[in-house]
């Protein structure tokens, strides 16, 4: 693991790191904030998954999470959203909603993406192993959150691994990618035409199929220009049918941006901290 930068913030350290990933076959960059803590102490870990076009840097620079993490004693980890590199395949038309920056947190099975786009394995297996080895992380106390495409990732990973994550939340998540153009393009491109495989990466479909977590927290701006892709009402209906305690907060006047996320990120971190112990 190579240290790209380390900066002191709120008594802790904000670092950016790079390593050679076996999951993606590329170098991957991620950021970790470690709050001030006593020597030898192990701290709970919050995973933050970013949205389309983003890298680790978006939330690291715009998220305004460090004061809350320092107060609450939370390690905050932000991975990238896709593999990167000159040899990594991208959308053939150069579109922003597929390929580089748009890994959708799946393990691709379709050529040419299957060689590198293993973001599910990277986020759920490889990077947690690295974080456990290199940082004062208590891996028995993990939680996960994300925004937009990353909200989709947080929901699907949390629903698939409910014993690992003590809390799951999201900002403006793509809750039913199988039913909207962003998701149909990504799931079809990475996983092919097998809709059963798509269902493993669709929060609404997972809940309908029996996946359960005790509760979810979702914030959604009612001025978000992408509501037709996000469809929070479908998640509300699925959770009501399944008996999952969903707190869906429609925030008046807020859009899809980091102005929205940074406004409510502290609320989410406090909600996570209560469940992480």
Coordinates of C-alpha atoms in Angstrom, one line a residue:
X1 CA 0.0 0.0 0.0
X2 CA 1.4 3.4 -1.0
X3 CA 0.5 6.5 0.9
X4 CA -0.4 9.3 -1.5
X5 CA -1.1 11.9 1.2
X6 CA -1.8 12.3 4.9
X7 CA -3.3 15.4 6.4
X8 CA -4.3 16.2 10.0
X9 CA -8.0 17.1 10.5
X10 CA -10.1 17.5 13.6
X11 CA -7.3 15.8 15.6
X12 CA -7.3 12.7 13.3
X13 CA -5.7 11.9 10.0
X14 CA -7.2 12.1 6.5
X15 CA -5.2 9.8 4.2
X16 CA -5.3 8.9 0.6
X17 CA -3.8 5.5 -0.4
X18 CA -3.1 3.5 -3.5
X19 CA -2.5 -0.3 -3.9
X20 CA -2.4 -2.9 -6.6
X21 CA -5.8 -4.7 -6.6
X22 CA -6.0 -8.4 -7.4
X23 CA -9.8 -8.0 -7.8
X24 CA -9.6 -5.5 -10.6
X25 CA -6.1 -6.1 -11.9
X26 CA -5.4 -2.4 -11.6
X27 CA -4.1 0.1 -9.1
X28 CA -6.9 1.4 -6.9
X29 CA -7.0 4.6 -4.9
X30 CA -9.1 5.1 -1.7
X31 CA -9.3 7.5 1.2
X32 CA -9.5 6.8 5.0
X33 CA -10.2 9.2 7.8
X34 CA -9.0 7.9 11.2
X35 CA -10.3 10.0 14.1
X36 CA -8.2 10.8 17.2
X37 CA -8.1 7.7 19.5
X38 CA -6.1 6.1 22.3
X39 CA -3.2 3.9 21.3
X40 CA -4.2 0.3 20.7
X41 CA -7.9 1.2 20.4
X42 CA -9.9 -0.4 17.6
X43 CA -12.6 1.8 16.0
X44 CA -15.8 1.0 14.1
X45 CA -15.7 1.5 10.3
X46 CA -18.2 3.3 8.1
X47 CA -18.0 2.5 4.3
X48 CA -19.1 5.3 1.9
X49 CA -19.8 4.3 -1.7
X50 CA -19.9 7.1 -4.2
X51 CA -22.1 7.7 -7.2
X52 CA -21.7 7.9 -11.0
X53 CA -18.6 9.8 -12.3
X54 CA -17.1 10.1 -8.8
X55 CA -13.9 8.9 -7.3
X56 CA -12.9 8.7 -3.6
X57 CA -12.1 12.4 -3.8
X58 CA -15.7 13.7 -4.1
X59 CA -16.9 12.8 -0.6
X60 CA -13.4 13.3 0.8
X61 CA -13.3 16.9 -0.3
X62 CA -17.0 17.8 -0.2
X63 CA -18.6 15.5 2.3
X64 CA -17.9 17.5 5.5
X65 CA -17.9 14.3 7.6
X66 CA -14.6 14.6 9.6
X67 CA -16.0 16.7 12.5
X68 CA -18.7 14.1 13.1
X69 CA -16.3 11.2 12.7
X70 CA -13.9 12.7 15.2
X71 CA -16.7 13.3 17.7
X72 CA -18.1 9.8 17.3
X73 CA -14.9 7.8 16.9
X74 CA -15.6 6.5 13.4
X75 CA -13.2 5.4 10.7
X76 CA -14.6 6.6 7.3
X77 CA -13.5 4.7 4.2
X78 CA -14.2 5.9 0.7
X79 CA -13.3 3.6 -2.2
X80 CA -13.3 4.5 -5.9
X81 CA -16.3 3.7 -8.1
X82 CA -14.5 1.6 -10.8
X83 CA -11.2 0.3 -11.9
X84 CA -9.0 2.9 -13.7
X85 CA -6.2 2.8 -16.3
X86 CA -5.5 3.1 -20.0
X87 CA -6.2 -0.6 -20.6
X88 CA -9.5 -0.7 -18.7
X89 CA -12.5 -0.8 -21.1
X90 CA -14.8 2.1 -21.0
X91 CA -18.2 2.9 -22.6
X92 CA -17.6 2.6 -26.3
X93 CA -19.5 5.9 -26.9
X94 CA -17.8 7.7 -24.1
X95 CA -21.0 8.1 -22.0
X96 CA -20.7 9.0 -18.3
X97 CA -23.2 6.5 -17.0
X98 CA -21.2 3.3 -17.8
X99 CA -17.6 2.2 -17.7
X100 CA -15.0 4.3 -16.0
X101 CA -16.5 5.9 -12.9
X102 CA -19.6 3.8 -13.1
X103 CA -18.8 0.3 -11.9
X104 CA -22.2 -0.2 -10.2
X105 CA -20.6 -2.3 -7.5
X106 CA -21.0 -5.6 -9.4
X107 CA -18.6 -8.3 -10.6
X108 CA -18.9 -8.1 -14.4
X109 CA -19.3 -11.3 -16.3
X110 CA -19.5 -9.8 -19.8
X111 CA -16.5 -9.2 -22.1
X112 CA -14.6 -6.9 -22.1
X113 CA -15.6 -5.7 -18.7
X114 CA -15.2 -9.1 -16.9
X115 CA -11.4 -8.7 -16.8
X116 CA -11.4 -5.6 -14.5
X117 CA -14.9 -4.7 -13.2
X118 CA -15.0 -6.7 -10.0
X119 CA -16.2 -3.9 -7.7
X120 CA -18.4 -6.2 -5.6
X121 CA -15.4 -8.4 -4.7
X122 CA -13.2 -5.3 -4.2
X123 CA -15.6 -3.5 -1.8
X124 CA -16.7 -6.5 0.1
X125 CA -13.6 -8.6 0.3
X126 CA -10.3 -7.2 -0.9
X127 CA -10.4 -3.6 0.5
X128 CA -11.9 -4.7 3.9
X129 CA -8.9 -7.1 4.3
X130 CA -6.5 -4.2 3.5
X131 CA -8.2 -1.8 5.9
X132 CA -8.2 -4.5 8.7
X133 CA -4.5 -5.0 8.2
X134 CA -3.4 -1.4 7.9
X135 CA -5.7 0.7 10.1
X136 CA -7.1 0.4 13.7
X137 CA -10.3 -1.0 12.5
X138 CA -12.8 -3.1 14.5
X139 CA -14.1 -5.2 11.6
X140 CA -16.8 -6.7 13.9
X141 CA -18.4 -3.2 13.9
X142 CA -18.9 -2.1 10.3
X143 CA -21.7 -0.1 8.6
X144 CA -22.3 1.1 5.0
X145 CA -23.8 4.0 3.2
X146 CA -23.7 5.6 -0.2
X147 CA -25.0 8.1 -2.7
X148 CA -27.0 7.5 -5.9
X149 CA -25.2 4.6 -7.6
X150 CA -23.3 4.2 -4.3
X151 CA -26.6 4.2 -2.5
X152 CA -27.6 1.3 -4.7
X153 CA -24.3 -0.4 -3.8
X154 CA -24.8 0.2 -0.1
X155 CA -28.4 -1.1 -0.1
X156 CA -27.6 -4.3 -2.1
X157 CA -24.4 -5.1 -0.2
X158 CA -26.1 -4.4 3.1
X159 CA -29.1 -6.6 2.2
X160 CA -26.8 -9.4 1.0
X161 CA -24.5 -9.3 4.0
X162 CA -26.9 -8.3 6.9
X163 CA -24.7 -10.0 9.5
X164 CA -21.7 -7.9 8.6
X165 CA -23.1 -4.4 8.6
X166 CA -24.7 -3.0 11.7
X167 CA -26.4 -0.2 9.8
X168 CA -27.3 0.6 6.2
X169 CA -28.2 4.0 4.9
X170 CA -28.3 6.0 1.6
X171 CA -28.6 9.3 -0.1
X172 CA -30.8 9.4 -3.2
X173 CA -30.2 5.7 -4.0
X174 CA -31.0 3.9 -7.3
X175 CA -33.3 1.5 -5.5
X176 CA -34.6 -0.6 -8.5
X177 CA -31.9 -0.5 -11.2
X178 CA -33.6 -3.3 -13.1
X179 CA -36.5 -0.9 -13.7
X180 CA -34.7 2.3 -14.9
X181 CA -32.5 3.2 -17.8
X182 CA -29.3 3.8 -15.7
X183 CA -29.5 0.4 -14.2
X184 CA -30.7 -1.5 -17.2
X185 CA -27.7 -0.2 -19.2
X186 CA -25.2 -1.0 -16.5
X187 CA -26.6 -4.4 -15.4
X188 CA -27.1 -5.5 -19.0
X189 CA -23.6 -4.3 -20.0
X190 CA -21.8 -5.9 -17.1
X191 CA -24.0 -9.0 -16.4
X192 CA -25.6 -9.7 -19.8
X193 CA -29.3 -10.6 -20.3
X194 CA -29.7 -12.8 -17.3
X195 CA -32.3 -11.0 -15.2
X196 CA -31.9 -13.4 -12.3
X197 CA -28.3 -12.1 -12.1
X198 CA -29.6 -8.5 -12.2
X199 CA -31.9 -9.3 -9.2
X200 CA -28.9 -9.9 -7.0
X201 CA -28.0 -6.2 -7.5
X202 CA -31.4 -4.6 -7.2
X203 CA -32.5 -3.6 -3.7
X204 CA -36.2 -3.8 -4.4
X205 CA -35.8 -7.2 -6.0
X206 CA -33.7 -8.5 -3.1
X207 CA -36.3 -7.4 -0.6
X208 CA -39.0 -9.1 -2.7
X209 CA -36.9 -12.2 -2.7
X210 CA -36.6 -12.4 1.1
X211 CA -33.5 -10.3 1.9
X212 CA -33.9 -8.5 5.2
X213 CA -32.3 -5.9 7.4
X214 CA -33.9 -4.5 10.5
X215 CA -34.0 -0.9 9.3
X216 CA -32.9 1.5 6.7
X217 CA -32.3 5.3 6.6
X218 CA -32.7 7.1 3.3
X219 CA -32.6 10.8 2.6
X220 CA -33.9 12.1 -0.8
X221 CA -34.2 15.6 -2.1
X222 CA -37.6 16.4 -3.6
X223 CA -35.9 18.8 -6.1
X224 CA -33.6 16.0 -7.3
X225 CA -33.6 16.1 -11.1
X226 CA -33.1 12.3 -11.2
X227 CA -36.1 11.1 -9.3
X228 CA -37.3 9.2 -12.4
X229 CA -34.1 7.1 -12.1
X230 CA -34.2 6.8 -8.3
X231 CA -37.8 5.9 -7.5
X232 CA -37.8 6.0 -3.7
X233 CA -41.5 5.1 -3.7
X234 CA -40.6 1.6 -4.9
X235 CA -38.3 1.1 -1.9
X236 CA -41.0 2.4 0.4
X237 CA -43.5 -0.1 -1.0
X238 CA -41.0 -3.0 -0.8
X239 CA -40.0 -2.2 2.8
X240 CA -43.7 -1.8 3.9
X241 CA -44.5 -5.2 2.4
X242 CA -41.5 -6.9 4.0
X243 CA -41.8 -5.3 7.4
X244 CA -38.4 -3.4 7.2
X245 CA -38.4 -0.2 9.2
X246 CA -37.6 2.4 6.5
X247 CA -37.1 6.0 7.5
X248 CA -37.4 7.8 4.2
X249 CA -36.9 11.5 4.6
X250 CA -38.0 13.6 1.6
X251 CA -36.0 16.8 2.0
X252 CA -37.8 19.9 0.6
X253 CA -35.8 21.9 -2.0
X254 CA -32.7 19.7 -2.0
X255 CA -31.1 18.3 -5.2
X256 CA -28.7 15.5 -6.0
X257 CA -25.5 17.3 -5.2
X258 CA -22.9 17.3 -2.4
X259 CA -24.7 20.4 -0.9
X260 CA -27.5 18.0 -0.2
X261 CA -25.3 15.1 1.0
X262 CA -23.1 17.3 3.3
X263 CA -26.2 18.8 4.9
X264 CA -27.4 15.4 6.2
X265 CA -24.2 13.3 6.4
X266 CA -23.7 14.1 10.1
X267 CA -27.3 12.8 10.8
X268 CA -26.4 9.5 9.1
X269 CA -23.1 9.2 10.9
X270 CA -24.8 9.7 14.3
X271 CA -27.5 7.1 13.3
X272 CA -24.7 4.7 12.3
X273 CA -22.8 5.3 15.5
X274 CA -25.8 4.4 17.7
X275 CA -26.0 1.1 16.0
X276 CA -22.3 0.4 15.9
X277 CA -21.9 0.8 19.6

